[in-house]
XYZ file of C-alpha atoms in Angstrom:
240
model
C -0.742 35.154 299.416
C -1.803 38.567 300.597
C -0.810 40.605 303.839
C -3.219 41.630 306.449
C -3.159 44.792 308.247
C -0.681 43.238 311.094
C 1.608 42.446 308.022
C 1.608 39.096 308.570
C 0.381 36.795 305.582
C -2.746 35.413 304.781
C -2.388 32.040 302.512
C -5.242 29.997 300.250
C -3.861 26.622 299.296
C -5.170 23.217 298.502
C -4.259 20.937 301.111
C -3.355 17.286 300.175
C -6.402 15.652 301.012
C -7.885 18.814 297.709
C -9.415 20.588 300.269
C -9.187 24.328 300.068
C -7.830 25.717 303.427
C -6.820 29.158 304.553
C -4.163 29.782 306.585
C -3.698 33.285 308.994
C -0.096 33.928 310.049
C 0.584 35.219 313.681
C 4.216 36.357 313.061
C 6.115 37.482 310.430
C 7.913 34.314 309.578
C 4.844 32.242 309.904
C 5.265 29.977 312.740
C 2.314 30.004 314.273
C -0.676 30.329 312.632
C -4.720 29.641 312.087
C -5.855 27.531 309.512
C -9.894 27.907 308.718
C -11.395 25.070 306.020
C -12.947 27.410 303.358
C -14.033 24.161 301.245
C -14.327 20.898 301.812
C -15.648 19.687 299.071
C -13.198 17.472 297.718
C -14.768 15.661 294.536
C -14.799 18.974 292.932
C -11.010 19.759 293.976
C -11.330 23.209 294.684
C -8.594 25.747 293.960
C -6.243 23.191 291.860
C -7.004 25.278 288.968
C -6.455 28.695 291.014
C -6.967 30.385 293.852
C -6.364 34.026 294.262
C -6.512 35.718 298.141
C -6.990 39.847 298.662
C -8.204 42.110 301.217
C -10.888 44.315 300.723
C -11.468 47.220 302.890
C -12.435 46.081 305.758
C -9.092 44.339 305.940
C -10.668 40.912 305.916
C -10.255 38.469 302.891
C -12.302 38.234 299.784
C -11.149 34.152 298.053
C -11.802 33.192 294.323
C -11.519 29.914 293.104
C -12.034 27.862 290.577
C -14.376 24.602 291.545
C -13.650 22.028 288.749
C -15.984 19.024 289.608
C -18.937 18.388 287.602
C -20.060 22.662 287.341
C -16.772 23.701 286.545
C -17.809 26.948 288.537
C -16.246 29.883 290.046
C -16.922 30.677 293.707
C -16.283 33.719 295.821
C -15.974 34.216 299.630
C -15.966 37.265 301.479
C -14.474 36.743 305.106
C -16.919 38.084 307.764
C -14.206 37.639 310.244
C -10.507 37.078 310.658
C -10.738 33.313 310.278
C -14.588 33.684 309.153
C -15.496 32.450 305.549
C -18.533 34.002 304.922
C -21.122 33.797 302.438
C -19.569 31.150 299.624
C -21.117 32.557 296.696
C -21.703 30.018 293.620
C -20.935 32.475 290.671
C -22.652 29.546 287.987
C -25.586 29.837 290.438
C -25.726 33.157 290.551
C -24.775 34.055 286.644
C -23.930 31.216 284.502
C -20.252 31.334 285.036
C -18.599 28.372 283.670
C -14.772 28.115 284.277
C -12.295 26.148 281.788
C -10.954 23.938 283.892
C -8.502 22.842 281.571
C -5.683 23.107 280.952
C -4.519 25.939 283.883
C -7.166 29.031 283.525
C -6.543 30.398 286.851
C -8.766 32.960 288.298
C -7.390 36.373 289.380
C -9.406 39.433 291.816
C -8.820 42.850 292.460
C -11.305 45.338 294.436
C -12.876 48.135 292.598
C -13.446 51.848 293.584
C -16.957 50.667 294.650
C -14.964 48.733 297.287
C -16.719 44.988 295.538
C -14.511 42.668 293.596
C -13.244 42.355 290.057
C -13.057 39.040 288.741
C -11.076 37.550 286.223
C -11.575 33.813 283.938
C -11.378 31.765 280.880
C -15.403 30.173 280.074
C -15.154 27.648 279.215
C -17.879 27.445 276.779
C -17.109 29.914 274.876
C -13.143 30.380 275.350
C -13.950 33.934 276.103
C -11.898 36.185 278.538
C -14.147 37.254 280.968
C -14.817 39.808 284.010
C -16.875 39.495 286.632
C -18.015 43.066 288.301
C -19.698 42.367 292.131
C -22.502 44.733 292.424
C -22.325 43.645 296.458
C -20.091 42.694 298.652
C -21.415 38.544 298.060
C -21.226 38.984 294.756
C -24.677 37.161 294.072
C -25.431 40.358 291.571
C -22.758 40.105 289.521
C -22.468 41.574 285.656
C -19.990 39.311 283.527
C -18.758 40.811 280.326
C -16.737 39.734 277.371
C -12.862 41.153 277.199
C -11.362 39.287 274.850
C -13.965 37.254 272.546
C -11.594 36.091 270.566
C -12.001 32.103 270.837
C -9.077 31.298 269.052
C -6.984 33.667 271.108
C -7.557 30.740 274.258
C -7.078 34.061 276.375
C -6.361 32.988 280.022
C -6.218 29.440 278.978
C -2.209 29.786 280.299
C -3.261 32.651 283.151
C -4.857 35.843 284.269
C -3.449 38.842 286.221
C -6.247 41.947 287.173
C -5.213 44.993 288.524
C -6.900 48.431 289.142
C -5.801 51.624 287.789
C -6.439 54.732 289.019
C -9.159 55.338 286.703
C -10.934 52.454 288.514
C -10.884 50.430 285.301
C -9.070 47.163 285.214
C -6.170 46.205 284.031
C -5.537 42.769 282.908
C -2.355 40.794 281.130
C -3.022 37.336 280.155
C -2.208 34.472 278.170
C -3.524 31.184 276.373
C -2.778 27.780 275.555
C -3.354 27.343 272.334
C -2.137 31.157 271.366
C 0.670 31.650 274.280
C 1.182 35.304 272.936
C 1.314 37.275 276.343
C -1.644 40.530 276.031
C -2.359 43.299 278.102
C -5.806 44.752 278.325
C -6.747 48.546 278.972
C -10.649 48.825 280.217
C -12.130 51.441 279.263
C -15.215 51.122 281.509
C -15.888 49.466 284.507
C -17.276 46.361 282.235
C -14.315 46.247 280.376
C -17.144 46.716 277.187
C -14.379 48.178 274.757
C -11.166 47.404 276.238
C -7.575 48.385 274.104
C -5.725 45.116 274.102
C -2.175 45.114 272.714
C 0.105 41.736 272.113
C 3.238 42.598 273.550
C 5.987 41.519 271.229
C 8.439 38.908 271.492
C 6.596 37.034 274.260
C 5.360 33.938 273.479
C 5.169 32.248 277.331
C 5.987 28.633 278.543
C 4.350 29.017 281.338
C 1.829 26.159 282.532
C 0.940 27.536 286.012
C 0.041 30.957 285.900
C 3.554 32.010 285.780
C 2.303 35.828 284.481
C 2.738 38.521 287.141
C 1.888 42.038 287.626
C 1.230 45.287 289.123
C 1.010 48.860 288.634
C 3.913 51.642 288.732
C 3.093 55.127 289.081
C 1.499 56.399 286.213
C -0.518 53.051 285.753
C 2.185 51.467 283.734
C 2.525 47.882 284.014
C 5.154 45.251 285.213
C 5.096 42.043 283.931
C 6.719 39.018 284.557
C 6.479 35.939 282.151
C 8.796 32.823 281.705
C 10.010 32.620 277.801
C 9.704 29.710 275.463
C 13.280 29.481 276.019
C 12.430 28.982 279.624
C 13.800 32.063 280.961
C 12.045 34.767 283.112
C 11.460 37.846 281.802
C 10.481 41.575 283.064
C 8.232 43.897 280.848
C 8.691 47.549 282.387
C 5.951 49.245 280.092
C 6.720 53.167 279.573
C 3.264 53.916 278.437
């Protein structure tokens, strides 16, 4: 979920017939609303292995997903209106992207100072930790680069969070399945080329659905939210 410029929310969610469907709230508690088909494709489920909604500049909605039938693909839609997908840009298509699918390697978006999107996956070929930088606002240029190449790390095999810091590099915590050690990423260029990853101690995760959140403070320093082995949730306030 994401708010629009009225304040009112602006959903992605798989409906139960594994169609992906946005829905456009008209008041603040959601009880009327739009709902807009963004796709329909069902044999390739889109979204049940993530979905991640933000507005971009324009105030209209940019949608990643993950599209796990037989391409195991990535797609990104840029709203043209309020309740207009756009262009639905196949990122495999376009670059080679190939998604893990399996077990929960969500996909996560932010925008970057160039006003295109940032996005965030697991391959699945490679079990690499990937971004995705939009060189236009379809995303059909896109330059994908290595963060964490580190196979036996599984990094976003358990979840992916991408944020922007004011240096207009990405930030990025993650996690993976078969190494649930929670790690934050610092890009150092817009590629994320030479990022500064740290493993945050004392984190292992149990999270199976993306349960990692985050954002910025002031200063750029990260808040994190994680559930524990022990199956409590946790807050990491970082100080630097």
């Amino acid at each position: 979920m994401t708010l629009g410029s009225d304040h009112f929310p602006r959903i992605v969610y798989q409906s139960p017939d594994q169609a992906l469907q946005f829905i456009r709230c008209l008041d603040a508690d959601c009880t009327a609303t739009t709902t807009t088909p963004i796709d329909s494709n069902t044999a390739n489920s889109p979204g049940a292995y993530g979905a991640t909604i933000i507005l971009g500049d324009d105030h209209l909605p940019r949608v990643v997903y993950a599209d796990c039938g037989a391409d195991n693909d990535v797609h990104f839609v840029r709203f043209t209106g309020e309740d207009t997908p756009g262009v639905n840009t196949d990122l495999t298509i376009a670059a080679g992207v190939n998604i893990n699918c399996w077990p929960y390697s969500e996909v996560s978006m932010a925008i970057g100072p160039d006003h295109f999107a940032r996005i965030t996956y697991e391959d699945g070929s490679t079990f690499h930790l990937k971004l995705i930088r939009c060189t236009n606002a379809d995303c059909t240029t896109p330059v994908i680069s290595d963060v964490d190449a580190n196979p036996s790390h599984d990094p976003g095999g358990l979840g992916t969070v991408l944020r922007i810091g004011s240096d207009g590099f990405p930030r990025i915590a993650y996690a993976g399945y078969n190494d649930p050690t929670l790690r934050y990423a610092v890009c150092n260029d817009a590629d994320c080329t030479n990022p500064t990853i740290t493993d945050l101690p004392s984190t292992d995760i149990k999270s199976f659905y993306n349960g990692i959140g985050m954002d910025l403070r002031s200063g750029d320093l990260a808040s994190i939210t994680y559930q524990a082995v022990d199956g409590s949730l946790h807050i990491i306030n970082c100080s630097n």
